[in-house]
């Protein structure tokens, strides 16, 4: 778990489910060296136990989960002295636990249930996410907020996906 990285990253190709080659890009390391982004991957043990939009970075020593990407998916990340928890804001369930080991929070993916990994994936312009983030706000209200530019980060267009049951 890393609050300083902007994207999920890995050095490991063992659990790759799919790859998409990209044009360039690099990541700066603390020692002023750079690692090159070679691919964007979907990684995991199976499609139901996977994380999408993970950069494969040449020269990276550890896999990193971006706290920002996890939060963008509708989760709350809480760091305590010896443990970090990821809680889904819709269900209020803890979906991931990371234990502190030598100043690093290490996630335990082996104990995850099917479907949990999908709650950690990054999303772009997800109408359902904003609907939930704003307390089940109507899609009509969301579009008014967009028109008046009242919420920073809200996508420019939201289309109603379904009727809310909440």
PDB file of C-alpha atoms in Angstrom:
ATOM      1  CA  UNK A   1       0.000   0.000   0.000  1.00  0.00           C
ATOM      2  CA  UNK A   2       1.510   3.341  -1.005  1.00  0.00           C
ATOM      3  CA  UNK A   3       0.018   6.799  -0.549  1.00  0.00           C
ATOM      4  CA  UNK A   4       2.760   8.304  -2.697  1.00  0.00           C
ATOM      5  CA  UNK A   5       2.304   6.395  -5.954  1.00  0.00           C
ATOM      6  CA  UNK A   6      -0.261   7.646  -8.435  1.00  0.00           C
ATOM      7  CA  UNK A   7      -1.018   4.266 -10.065  1.00  0.00           C
ATOM      8  CA  UNK A   8      -0.958   0.606  -9.072  1.00  0.00           C
ATOM      9  CA  UNK A   9       2.467  -0.762 -10.116  1.00  0.00           C
ATOM     10  CA  UNK A  10       4.159  -4.146 -10.221  1.00  0.00           C
ATOM     11  CA  UNK A  11       7.484  -5.696 -11.100  1.00  0.00           C
ATOM     12  CA  UNK A  12       5.983  -9.177 -11.182  1.00  0.00           C
ATOM     13  CA  UNK A  13       4.647 -10.818 -14.346  1.00  0.00           C
ATOM     14  CA  UNK A  14       3.680 -14.133 -12.709  1.00  0.00           C
ATOM     15  CA  UNK A  15       0.000 -13.293 -12.104  1.00  0.00           C
ATOM     16  CA  UNK A  16      -0.662 -11.338 -15.303  1.00  0.00           C
ATOM     17  CA  UNK A  17      -4.093 -12.033 -16.811  1.00  0.00           C
ATOM     18  CA  UNK A  18      -3.847  -9.566 -19.708  1.00  0.00           C
ATOM     19  CA  UNK A  19      -1.408  -7.007 -21.114  1.00  0.00           C
ATOM     20  CA  UNK A  20      -1.722  -3.818 -23.123  1.00  0.00           C
ATOM     21  CA  UNK A  21       1.515  -2.351 -24.469  1.00  0.00           C
ATOM     22  CA  UNK A  22       1.849   1.415 -24.060  1.00  0.00           C
ATOM     23  CA  UNK A  23       4.097   4.073 -25.544  1.00  0.00           C
ATOM     24  CA  UNK A  24       6.783   5.057 -23.051  1.00  0.00           C
ATOM     25  CA  UNK A  25       6.467   6.718 -19.703  1.00  0.00           C
ATOM     26  CA  UNK A  26       8.662   6.302 -16.667  1.00  0.00           C
ATOM     27  CA  UNK A  27       8.582   6.282 -12.898  1.00  0.00           C
ATOM     28  CA  UNK A  28      11.076   8.107 -10.668  1.00  0.00           C
ATOM     29  CA  UNK A  29      12.640   6.181  -7.815  1.00  0.00           C
ATOM     30  CA  UNK A  30      14.064   7.665  -4.622  1.00  0.00           C
ATOM     31  CA  UNK A  31      17.675   7.267  -5.783  1.00  0.00           C
ATOM     32  CA  UNK A  32      17.009   9.475  -8.862  1.00  0.00           C
ATOM     33  CA  UNK A  33      16.930   6.425 -11.130  1.00  0.00           C
ATOM     34  CA  UNK A  34      13.977   5.772 -13.418  1.00  0.00           C
ATOM     35  CA  UNK A  35      11.977   2.676 -14.228  1.00  0.00           C
ATOM     36  CA  UNK A  36      10.234   2.433 -17.577  1.00  0.00           C
ATOM     37  CA  UNK A  37       6.533   1.632 -17.861  1.00  0.00           C
ATOM     38  CA  UNK A  38       6.323  -1.245 -20.318  1.00  0.00           C
ATOM     39  CA  UNK A  39       2.673  -2.318 -20.124  1.00  0.00           C
ATOM     40  CA  UNK A  40      -0.633  -1.771 -18.420  1.00  0.00           C
ATOM     41  CA  UNK A  41      -1.843  -5.040 -16.974  1.00  0.00           C
ATOM     42  CA  UNK A  42      -4.690  -6.877 -15.375  1.00  0.00           C
ATOM     43  CA  UNK A  43      -3.163  -8.950 -12.590  1.00  0.00           C
ATOM     44  CA  UNK A  44      -4.527 -11.538 -10.205  1.00  0.00           C
ATOM     45  CA  UNK A  45      -5.192 -15.213  -9.605  1.00  0.00           C
ATOM     46  CA  UNK A  46      -8.399 -15.242 -11.705  1.00  0.00           C
ATOM     47  CA  UNK A  47     -10.740 -12.702 -13.368  1.00  0.00           C
ATOM     48  CA  UNK A  48     -12.759 -12.437 -10.134  1.00  0.00           C
ATOM     49  CA  UNK A  49      -9.551 -11.953  -8.112  1.00  0.00           C
ATOM     50  CA  UNK A  50      -7.861  -9.267 -10.207  1.00  0.00           C
ATOM     51  CA  UNK A  51      -6.882  -5.607 -10.335  1.00  0.00           C
ATOM     52  CA  UNK A  52      -6.907  -3.689 -13.620  1.00  0.00           C
ATOM     53  CA  UNK A  53      -4.814  -0.722 -14.753  1.00  0.00           C
ATOM     54  CA  UNK A  54      -1.606  -1.883 -13.092  1.00  0.00           C
ATOM     55  CA  UNK A  55       1.605  -0.499 -14.573  1.00  0.00           C
ATOM     56  CA  UNK A  56       4.365  -3.018 -15.203  1.00  0.00           C
ATOM     57  CA  UNK A  57       7.506  -1.038 -14.328  1.00  0.00           C
ATOM     58  CA  UNK A  58      10.955  -2.316 -15.241  1.00  0.00           C
ATOM     59  CA  UNK A  59      13.291  -1.953 -12.262  1.00  0.00           C
ATOM     60  CA  UNK A  60      10.600  -1.741  -9.574  1.00  0.00           C
ATOM     61  CA  UNK A  61      11.460  -3.856  -6.525  1.00  0.00           C
ATOM     62  CA  UNK A  62       7.955  -4.289  -5.051  1.00  0.00           C
ATOM     63  CA  UNK A  63       4.362  -4.214  -6.219  1.00  0.00           C
ATOM     64  CA  UNK A  64       2.564  -1.068  -5.042  1.00  0.00           C
ATOM     65  CA  UNK A  65      -1.137  -0.371  -4.592  1.00  0.00           C
ATOM     66  CA  UNK A  66      -2.083   3.267  -5.084  1.00  0.00           C
ATOM     67  CA  UNK A  67      -4.163   4.584  -2.186  1.00  0.00           C
ATOM     68  CA  UNK A  68      -5.598   7.198  -4.544  1.00  0.00           C
ATOM     69  CA  UNK A  69      -6.819   4.570  -7.033  1.00  0.00           C
ATOM     70  CA  UNK A  70      -8.342   2.522  -4.213  1.00  0.00           C
ATOM     71  CA  UNK A  71     -10.186   5.588  -2.873  1.00  0.00           C
ATOM     72  CA  UNK A  72     -11.382   6.515  -6.377  1.00  0.00           C
ATOM     73  CA  UNK A  73     -13.177   3.167  -6.505  1.00  0.00           C
ATOM     74  CA  UNK A  74     -15.324   4.129  -3.511  1.00  0.00           C
ATOM     75  CA  UNK A  75     -13.222   2.845  -0.643  1.00  0.00           C
ATOM     76  CA  UNK A  76     -11.821   4.377   2.529  1.00  0.00           C
ATOM     77  CA  UNK A  77      -8.194   3.627   3.414  1.00  0.00           C
ATOM     78  CA  UNK A  78      -7.232   3.927   7.068  1.00  0.00           C
ATOM     79  CA  UNK A  79      -3.647   3.651   8.296  1.00  0.00           C
ATOM     80  CA  UNK A  80      -3.035   2.792  11.955  1.00  0.00           C
ATOM     81  CA  UNK A  81       0.253   2.078  13.703  1.00  0.00           C
ATOM     82  CA  UNK A  82       0.383  -1.637  12.793  1.00  0.00           C
ATOM     83  CA  UNK A  83      -2.374  -2.202  10.252  1.00  0.00           C
ATOM     84  CA  UNK A  84      -4.063  -0.594   7.262  1.00  0.00           C
ATOM     85  CA  UNK A  85      -7.660  -1.361   6.328  1.00  0.00           C
ATOM     86  CA  UNK A  86      -9.580  -0.724   3.134  1.00  0.00           C
ATOM     87  CA  UNK A  87     -13.321  -0.354   3.713  1.00  0.00           C
ATOM     88  CA  UNK A  88     -15.902  -0.249   0.927  1.00  0.00           C
ATOM     89  CA  UNK A  89     -18.015   2.885   1.489  1.00  0.00           C
ATOM     90  CA  UNK A  90     -21.170   1.344   0.009  1.00  0.00           C
ATOM     91  CA  UNK A  91     -21.204  -1.899   1.990  1.00  0.00           C
ATOM     92  CA  UNK A  92     -19.158  -0.685   5.005  1.00  0.00           C
ATOM     93  CA  UNK A  93     -17.249  -3.976   4.811  1.00  0.00           C
ATOM     94  CA  UNK A  94     -13.483  -4.284   5.170  1.00  0.00           C
ATOM     95  CA  UNK A  95     -12.288  -5.549   1.784  1.00  0.00           C
ATOM     96  CA  UNK A  96      -8.532  -5.619   2.362  1.00  0.00           C
ATOM     97  CA  UNK A  97      -6.154  -5.641   5.321  1.00  0.00           C
ATOM     98  CA  UNK A  98      -2.457  -4.798   5.158  1.00  0.00           C
ATOM     99  CA  UNK A  99      -0.118  -5.393   8.091  1.00  0.00           C
ATOM    100  CA  UNK A 100       2.855  -3.156   8.802  1.00  0.00           C
ATOM    101  CA  UNK A 101       6.218  -4.811   8.261  1.00  0.00           C
ATOM    102  CA  UNK A 102       9.415  -2.702   8.493  1.00  0.00           C
ATOM    103  CA  UNK A 103       7.601   0.588   7.696  1.00  0.00           C
ATOM    104  CA  UNK A 104       5.695  -0.931   4.767  1.00  0.00           C
ATOM    105  CA  UNK A 105       2.053  -2.011   4.768  1.00  0.00           C
ATOM    106  CA  UNK A 106       1.864  -5.437   3.114  1.00  0.00           C
ATOM    107  CA  UNK A 107      -1.543  -6.544   1.785  1.00  0.00           C
ATOM    108  CA  UNK A 108      -2.760 -10.110   2.268  1.00  0.00           C
ATOM    109  CA  UNK A 109      -4.369 -11.041  -1.062  1.00  0.00           C
ATOM    110  CA  UNK A 110      -4.562 -14.769  -0.325  1.00  0.00           C
ATOM    111  CA  UNK A 111      -7.398 -14.260   2.179  1.00  0.00           C
ATOM    112  CA  UNK A 112      -9.627 -12.240  -0.174  1.00  0.00           C
ATOM    113  CA  UNK A 113     -13.006 -13.546  -1.263  1.00  0.00           C
ATOM    114  CA  UNK A 114     -14.172 -13.608  -4.890  1.00  0.00           C
ATOM    115  CA  UNK A 115     -15.226 -10.202  -6.173  1.00  0.00           C
ATOM    116  CA  UNK A 116     -13.316  -8.195  -3.570  1.00  0.00           C
ATOM    117  CA  UNK A 117     -10.465  -7.305  -5.918  1.00  0.00           C
ATOM    118  CA  UNK A 118     -12.889  -5.649  -8.328  1.00  0.00           C
ATOM    119  CA  UNK A 119     -13.669  -3.123  -5.592  1.00  0.00           C
ATOM    120  CA  UNK A 120     -10.029  -2.010  -5.662  1.00  0.00           C
ATOM    121  CA  UNK A 121      -9.841  -1.275  -9.398  1.00  0.00           C
ATOM    122  CA  UNK A 122      -9.584   2.292 -10.594  1.00  0.00           C
ATOM    123  CA  UNK A 123     -12.511   3.812 -12.441  1.00  0.00           C
ATOM    124  CA  UNK A 124     -12.797   6.775 -14.749  1.00  0.00           C
ATOM    125  CA  UNK A 125     -15.975   8.861 -14.909  1.00  0.00           C
ATOM    126  CA  UNK A 126     -18.086   6.283 -13.099  1.00  0.00           C
ATOM    127  CA  UNK A 127     -21.616   7.645 -12.694  1.00  0.00           C
ATOM    128  CA  UNK A 128     -22.485   5.013 -10.112  1.00  0.00           C
ATOM    129  CA  UNK A 129     -19.460   5.938  -7.997  1.00  0.00           C
ATOM    130  CA  UNK A 130     -20.417   9.642  -7.904  1.00  0.00           C
ATOM    131  CA  UNK A 131     -24.047   8.736  -7.242  1.00  0.00           C
ATOM    132  CA  UNK A 132     -22.918   6.777  -4.164  1.00  0.00           C
ATOM    133  CA  UNK A 133     -20.242   9.271  -3.082  1.00  0.00           C
ATOM    134  CA  UNK A 134     -22.828  12.027  -2.918  1.00  0.00           C
ATOM    135  CA  UNK A 135     -25.244  10.075  -0.741  1.00  0.00           C
ATOM    136  CA  UNK A 136     -27.346   8.461  -3.499  1.00  0.00           C
ATOM    137  CA  UNK A 137     -27.880  11.820  -5.184  1.00  0.00           C
ATOM    138  CA  UNK A 138     -30.222  11.670  -8.158  1.00  0.00           C
ATOM    139  CA  UNK A 139     -28.656  11.648 -11.597  1.00  0.00           C
ATOM    140  CA  UNK A 140     -30.671  14.796 -12.379  1.00  0.00           C
ATOM    141  CA  UNK A 141     -28.952  16.517  -9.431  1.00  0.00           C
ATOM    142  CA  UNK A 142     -25.546  15.212 -10.528  1.00  0.00           C
ATOM    143  CA  UNK A 143     -26.047  16.706 -13.987  1.00  0.00           C
ATOM    144  CA  UNK A 144     -27.072  20.060 -12.436  1.00  0.00           C
ATOM    145  CA  UNK A 145     -23.900  20.022 -10.323  1.00  0.00           C
ATOM    146  CA  UNK A 146     -21.910  19.422 -13.514  1.00  0.00           C
ATOM    147  CA  UNK A 147     -23.644  22.256 -15.404  1.00  0.00           C
ATOM    148  CA  UNK A 148     -22.903  24.719 -12.593  1.00  0.00           C
ATOM    149  CA  UNK A 149     -19.380  23.329 -12.056  1.00  0.00           C
ATOM    150  CA  UNK A 150     -20.009  22.928  -8.309  1.00  0.00           C
ATOM    151  CA  UNK A 151     -18.063  19.723  -7.613  1.00  0.00           C
ATOM    152  CA  UNK A 152     -14.370  19.486  -8.380  1.00  0.00           C
ATOM    153  CA  UNK A 153     -13.430  16.245 -10.175  1.00  0.00           C
ATOM    154  CA  UNK A 154     -16.963  15.376 -11.277  1.00  0.00           C
ATOM    155  CA  UNK A 155     -17.004  14.099 -14.878  1.00  0.00           C
ATOM    156  CA  UNK A 156     -18.428  16.426 -17.520  1.00  0.00           C
ATOM    157  CA  UNK A 157     -21.340  14.117 -18.322  1.00  0.00           C
ATOM    158  CA  UNK A 158     -23.239  11.588 -16.239  1.00  0.00           C
ATOM    159  CA  UNK A 159     -25.884   9.349 -17.723  1.00  0.00           C
ATOM    160  CA  UNK A 160     -28.374   7.590 -15.478  1.00  0.00           C
ATOM    161  CA  UNK A 161     -27.414   3.943 -15.286  1.00  0.00           C
ATOM    162  CA  UNK A 162     -30.313   2.502 -13.275  1.00  0.00           C
ATOM    163  CA  UNK A 163     -32.831   3.433 -10.621  1.00  0.00           C
ATOM    164  CA  UNK A 164     -31.352   3.580  -7.149  1.00  0.00           C
ATOM    165  CA  UNK A 165     -32.580   1.102  -4.577  1.00  0.00           C
ATOM    166  CA  UNK A 166     -31.004   3.087  -1.717  1.00  0.00           C
TER     167      UNK A 166
END
